[in-house]
Amino acid sequence: MTTYYYLFINGLFLGSFYNVVGLRVPAGKSIVYPGSSCPSCGHRLRAWELIPVLSYFIQKGKCRGCQSRISPIYPSVEFLTGVLFATAPLFVGWTGELIVALTLISLFVIIFVSDVAYMIIPDKVLLVFTGIFLLERFFVPLTPWWDSLLGAGVGFGLLLLIAVVSKGGMGGGDIKLFAVIGLVVGMKTMLLAFFLSTFLGAIIGLIGMATGLVQKGKPIPFGPFIAVGTLVAYYFGDSIIGLYLNLFFTI
């Protein structure tokens, strides 16, 4: 149980860092300098103002300098990262695959922040994580090992084809992201992740338009749906595919 708490705490602090990466990299800013500050008044945040989640509630969601409201997305991302880190071993076990899972979660958290804030999936982030995943899959390969290469190629080609046929209906960041996803999870799981992502995105989009929360024709970030769909496919893919095949052949 202590190890789960350790993962949760690490996830909280890394989630705080991923907030910075997701907000600064698309804007072309350094993730190191300057230090964190209030976007409204420029108040430089002290160490005790940077404690994940806790500082937000201690300060009642306001800047200590100008009393402007702090976006709840900051503590939400921190807490979500902590939860995802702590629960990952329940799905992949205490094996080398856990390192891959935590890296995948980290990528998705950064993409969630950047896509929601700017509608951008930064190439720099994808490039860095591609290098990390290549190294991880060298030591913790899929079975068969070439499934990573096949998944990356099919992921890139499929999304590129959709983008060409739909004349821009799929963003360049999404195309590259699915190539990375294919590298990590292989072709079969990548295809399931694509299906779940598009299905979830369509359902939420329709609900949003029906309730007036989403304007018709206005694009919505696809990154968060890709993240959810991929994690579901990554954790439960074999069970979902098995259930589908059982129902198909039963009918």
XYZ file of C-alpha atoms in Angstrom:
251
model
C 0.000 0.000 0.000
C 2.917 2.364 0.728
C 4.071 2.023 -2.891
C 0.665 3.138 -4.160
C 0.865 6.244 -1.960
C 4.350 6.888 -3.320
C 3.054 6.720 -6.884
C 0.144 9.001 -5.996
C 2.382 11.662 -4.423
C 4.794 11.506 -7.324
C 1.866 11.822 -9.692
C 0.683 14.959 -7.878
C 4.030 16.708 -8.263
C 4.584 15.521 -11.812
C 1.044 16.641 -12.660
C 2.019 20.138 -11.514
C 5.050 19.998 -13.811
C 2.967 18.664 -16.698
C 0.667 21.660 -16.307
C 3.688 23.886 -16.928
C 4.847 21.844 -19.927
C 1.388 21.739 -21.494
C 0.916 25.484 -21.139
C 4.406 26.730 -21.989
C 5.680 24.500 -24.781
C 2.898 25.375 -27.278
C 3.512 29.059 -26.499
C 7.234 28.688 -27.233
C 8.240 29.414 -23.636
C 10.876 27.792 -21.458
C 9.639 25.208 -18.966
C 12.438 26.154 -16.571
C 12.610 29.941 -16.541
C 10.963 32.077 -15.302
C 9.427 30.381 -12.290
C 5.696 29.933 -11.867
C 3.731 33.127 -11.363
C 0.182 34.437 -11.376
C -0.936 35.059 -14.991
C -2.971 38.076 -13.846
C -0.579 40.093 -11.674
C 2.767 38.340 -12.188
C 3.108 37.458 -8.487
C 6.013 34.972 -8.234
C 4.780 31.853 -6.489
C 6.645 30.715 -3.392
C 7.376 27.096 -2.537
C 4.385 26.848 -0.182
C 2.132 28.135 -2.967
C 3.193 25.316 -5.271
C 2.169 22.324 -3.176
C -0.023 20.271 -5.546
C -3.768 20.467 -4.813
C -3.233 21.511 -1.179
C -2.062 25.052 -1.970
C -5.130 25.642 -4.119
C -7.496 24.900 -1.231
C -5.405 26.707 1.378
C -5.536 29.827 -0.799
C -9.236 29.216 -1.497
C -8.573 29.127 -5.203
C -7.232 32.684 -5.311
C -3.895 34.377 -5.955
C -2.273 35.671 -2.765
C -1.155 38.772 -4.636
C -4.206 40.074 -6.533
C -6.936 37.726 -5.261
C -7.884 36.751 -8.815
C -9.391 33.310 -9.298
C -7.029 30.436 -10.068
C -8.301 28.031 -12.694
C -9.440 24.745 -11.123
C -7.812 22.918 -14.025
C -4.458 23.141 -12.189
C -5.396 21.088 -9.111
C -7.646 18.870 -11.227
C -4.765 17.857 -13.494
C -2.497 17.312 -10.477
C -5.034 15.108 -8.714
C -5.916 13.203 -11.887
C -2.247 12.461 -12.561
C -1.833 11.186 -9.008
C -4.840 8.885 -9.352
C -3.727 7.567 -12.754
C -0.218 6.870 -11.464
C -1.484 5.097 -8.346
C -3.976 2.906 -10.214
C -1.716 1.929 -13.132
C -0.220 -1.123 -11.318
C -3.733 -2.521 -10.864
C -3.998 -2.911 -14.651
C -0.450 -3.713 -15.812
C 1.057 -5.155 -12.642
C 4.416 -4.489 -11.016
C 6.386 -5.291 -14.138
C 8.471 -3.374 -16.635
C 5.239 -2.495 -18.423
C 4.425 -0.193 -15.513
C 7.179 2.192 -16.629
C 5.608 2.273 -20.102
C 2.166 2.900 -18.603
C 3.374 5.798 -16.440
C 5.135 7.343 -19.438
C 1.980 7.015 -21.543
C -0.071 8.654 -18.785
C 2.462 11.485 -18.602
C 2.180 12.096 -22.348
C -1.600 12.166 -22.191
C -1.705 14.582 -19.267
C 0.519 17.057 -21.122
C -1.549 16.655 -24.294
C -4.767 17.166 -22.338
C -3.501 20.492 -21.000
C -2.094 21.760 -24.302
C -5.062 20.651 -26.413
C -7.630 22.150 -24.057
C -5.688 25.408 -23.735
C -4.496 25.885 -27.332
C -6.058 23.128 -29.492
C -2.475 22.017 -30.171
C -0.589 18.750 -29.694
C 3.030 20.000 -29.666
C 5.513 18.294 -31.991
C 8.300 18.837 -29.441
C 6.411 16.847 -26.824
C 5.671 14.004 -29.253
C 9.297 13.898 -30.397
C 10.657 13.656 -26.848
C 8.193 10.943 -25.863
C 8.819 8.995 -29.079
C 12.472 8.703 -28.082
C 11.503 7.580 -24.582
C 9.035 4.982 -25.879
C 11.547 3.589 -28.386
C 13.978 3.031 -25.527
C 11.315 1.500 -23.274
C 10.025 -0.832 -25.983
C 13.596 -1.982 -26.621
C 13.799 -3.267 -23.035
C 10.076 -4.094 -22.615
C 9.020 -5.215 -26.107
C 5.572 -6.173 -27.266
C 4.904 -9.722 -28.437
C 5.824 -9.952 -31.263
C 8.375 -7.144 -31.070
C 7.573 -5.832 -34.551
C 3.985 -5.076 -33.489
C 5.275 -1.697 -32.275
C 6.584 -0.820 -35.740
C 3.429 -2.097 -37.421
C 1.244 -0.146 -34.989
C 3.194 3.064 -35.589
C 2.999 2.689 -39.364
C -0.697 1.813 -39.457
C -1.549 4.516 -36.925
C 0.168 7.192 -38.992
C -1.140 5.896 -42.338
C -4.743 5.465 -41.178
C -5.021 8.940 -39.700
C -3.242 10.486 -42.697
C -5.696 8.779 -45.048
C -8.640 10.093 -43.023
C -7.144 13.591 -43.071
C -6.749 13.475 -46.868
C -10.196 12.007 -47.555
C -11.930 14.394 -45.131
C -9.827 17.324 -46.395
C -8.464 18.343 -43.031
C -10.931 16.590 -40.751
C -8.025 15.190 -38.757
C -5.279 17.432 -37.375
C -1.579 16.849 -37.941
C -1.016 16.476 -34.211
C -3.610 13.696 -34.036
C -1.913 11.863 -36.925
C 1.475 11.940 -35.235
C -0.024 11.064 -31.866
C -1.614 7.878 -33.200
C 1.721 6.890 -34.692
C 3.202 7.197 -31.193
C 0.268 5.303 -29.694
C 0.729 2.506 -32.216
C 4.399 2.321 -31.262
C 3.456 1.863 -27.604
C 0.445 -0.475 -27.749
C 0.704 -2.223 -31.124
C -1.660 -2.296 -34.093
C -4.670 -4.132 -32.652
C -4.903 -2.027 -29.508
C -4.225 1.152 -31.486
C -7.160 0.434 -33.800
C -9.413 -0.179 -30.806
C -8.141 3.065 -29.240
C -9.010 4.938 -32.434
C -12.521 3.486 -32.474
C -13.138 4.278 -28.802
C -11.716 7.801 -29.166
C -13.874 8.697 -32.164
C -16.957 7.089 -30.620
C -16.492 8.960 -27.342
C -15.740 12.215 -29.158
C -18.874 11.871 -31.302
C -21.127 11.118 -28.319
C -19.795 14.002 -26.224
C -19.955 16.316 -29.242
C -23.594 15.466 -29.916
C -24.495 15.908 -26.249
C -22.653 19.227 -26.201
C -24.527 20.527 -29.255
C -27.866 19.272 -27.927
C -27.334 21.106 -24.639
C -25.857 24.225 -26.236
C -22.479 23.762 -24.563
C -20.810 23.243 -27.948
C -21.536 25.453 -30.948
C -22.272 23.601 -34.182
C -19.270 23.668 -36.474
C -16.902 24.784 -33.726
C -13.994 22.343 -33.267
C -13.436 20.718 -29.887
C -10.144 19.294 -28.588
C -9.766 15.666 -29.672
C -6.714 14.995 -27.512
C -8.637 14.259 -24.295
C -10.824 11.717 -26.097
C -7.736 10.056 -27.577
C -6.253 9.842 -24.080
C -9.348 8.228 -22.560
C -9.940 5.887 -25.496
C -6.322 4.747 -25.565
C -6.067 4.083 -21.831
C -9.289 2.060 -21.933
C -7.987 0.068 -24.910
C -4.561 -0.328 -23.281
C -5.965 -1.606 -19.997
C -9.025 -3.561 -21.175
C -8.395 -4.159 -24.888
C -8.225 -7.948 -24.787
C -11.411 -8.166 -22.698
C -13.294 -5.747 -24.973
C -12.223 -7.545 -28.155
C -13.014 -10.936 -26.610
C -16.480 -9.759 -25.559
C -17.148 -8.372 -29.028
C -16.091 -11.608 -30.740
C -18.217 -13.689 -28.372
C -21.278 -11.544 -29.070
C -20.586 -11.537 -32.819
C -20.247 -15.292 -33.159
C -23.159 -15.913 -30.761
C -25.428 -13.826 -32.979
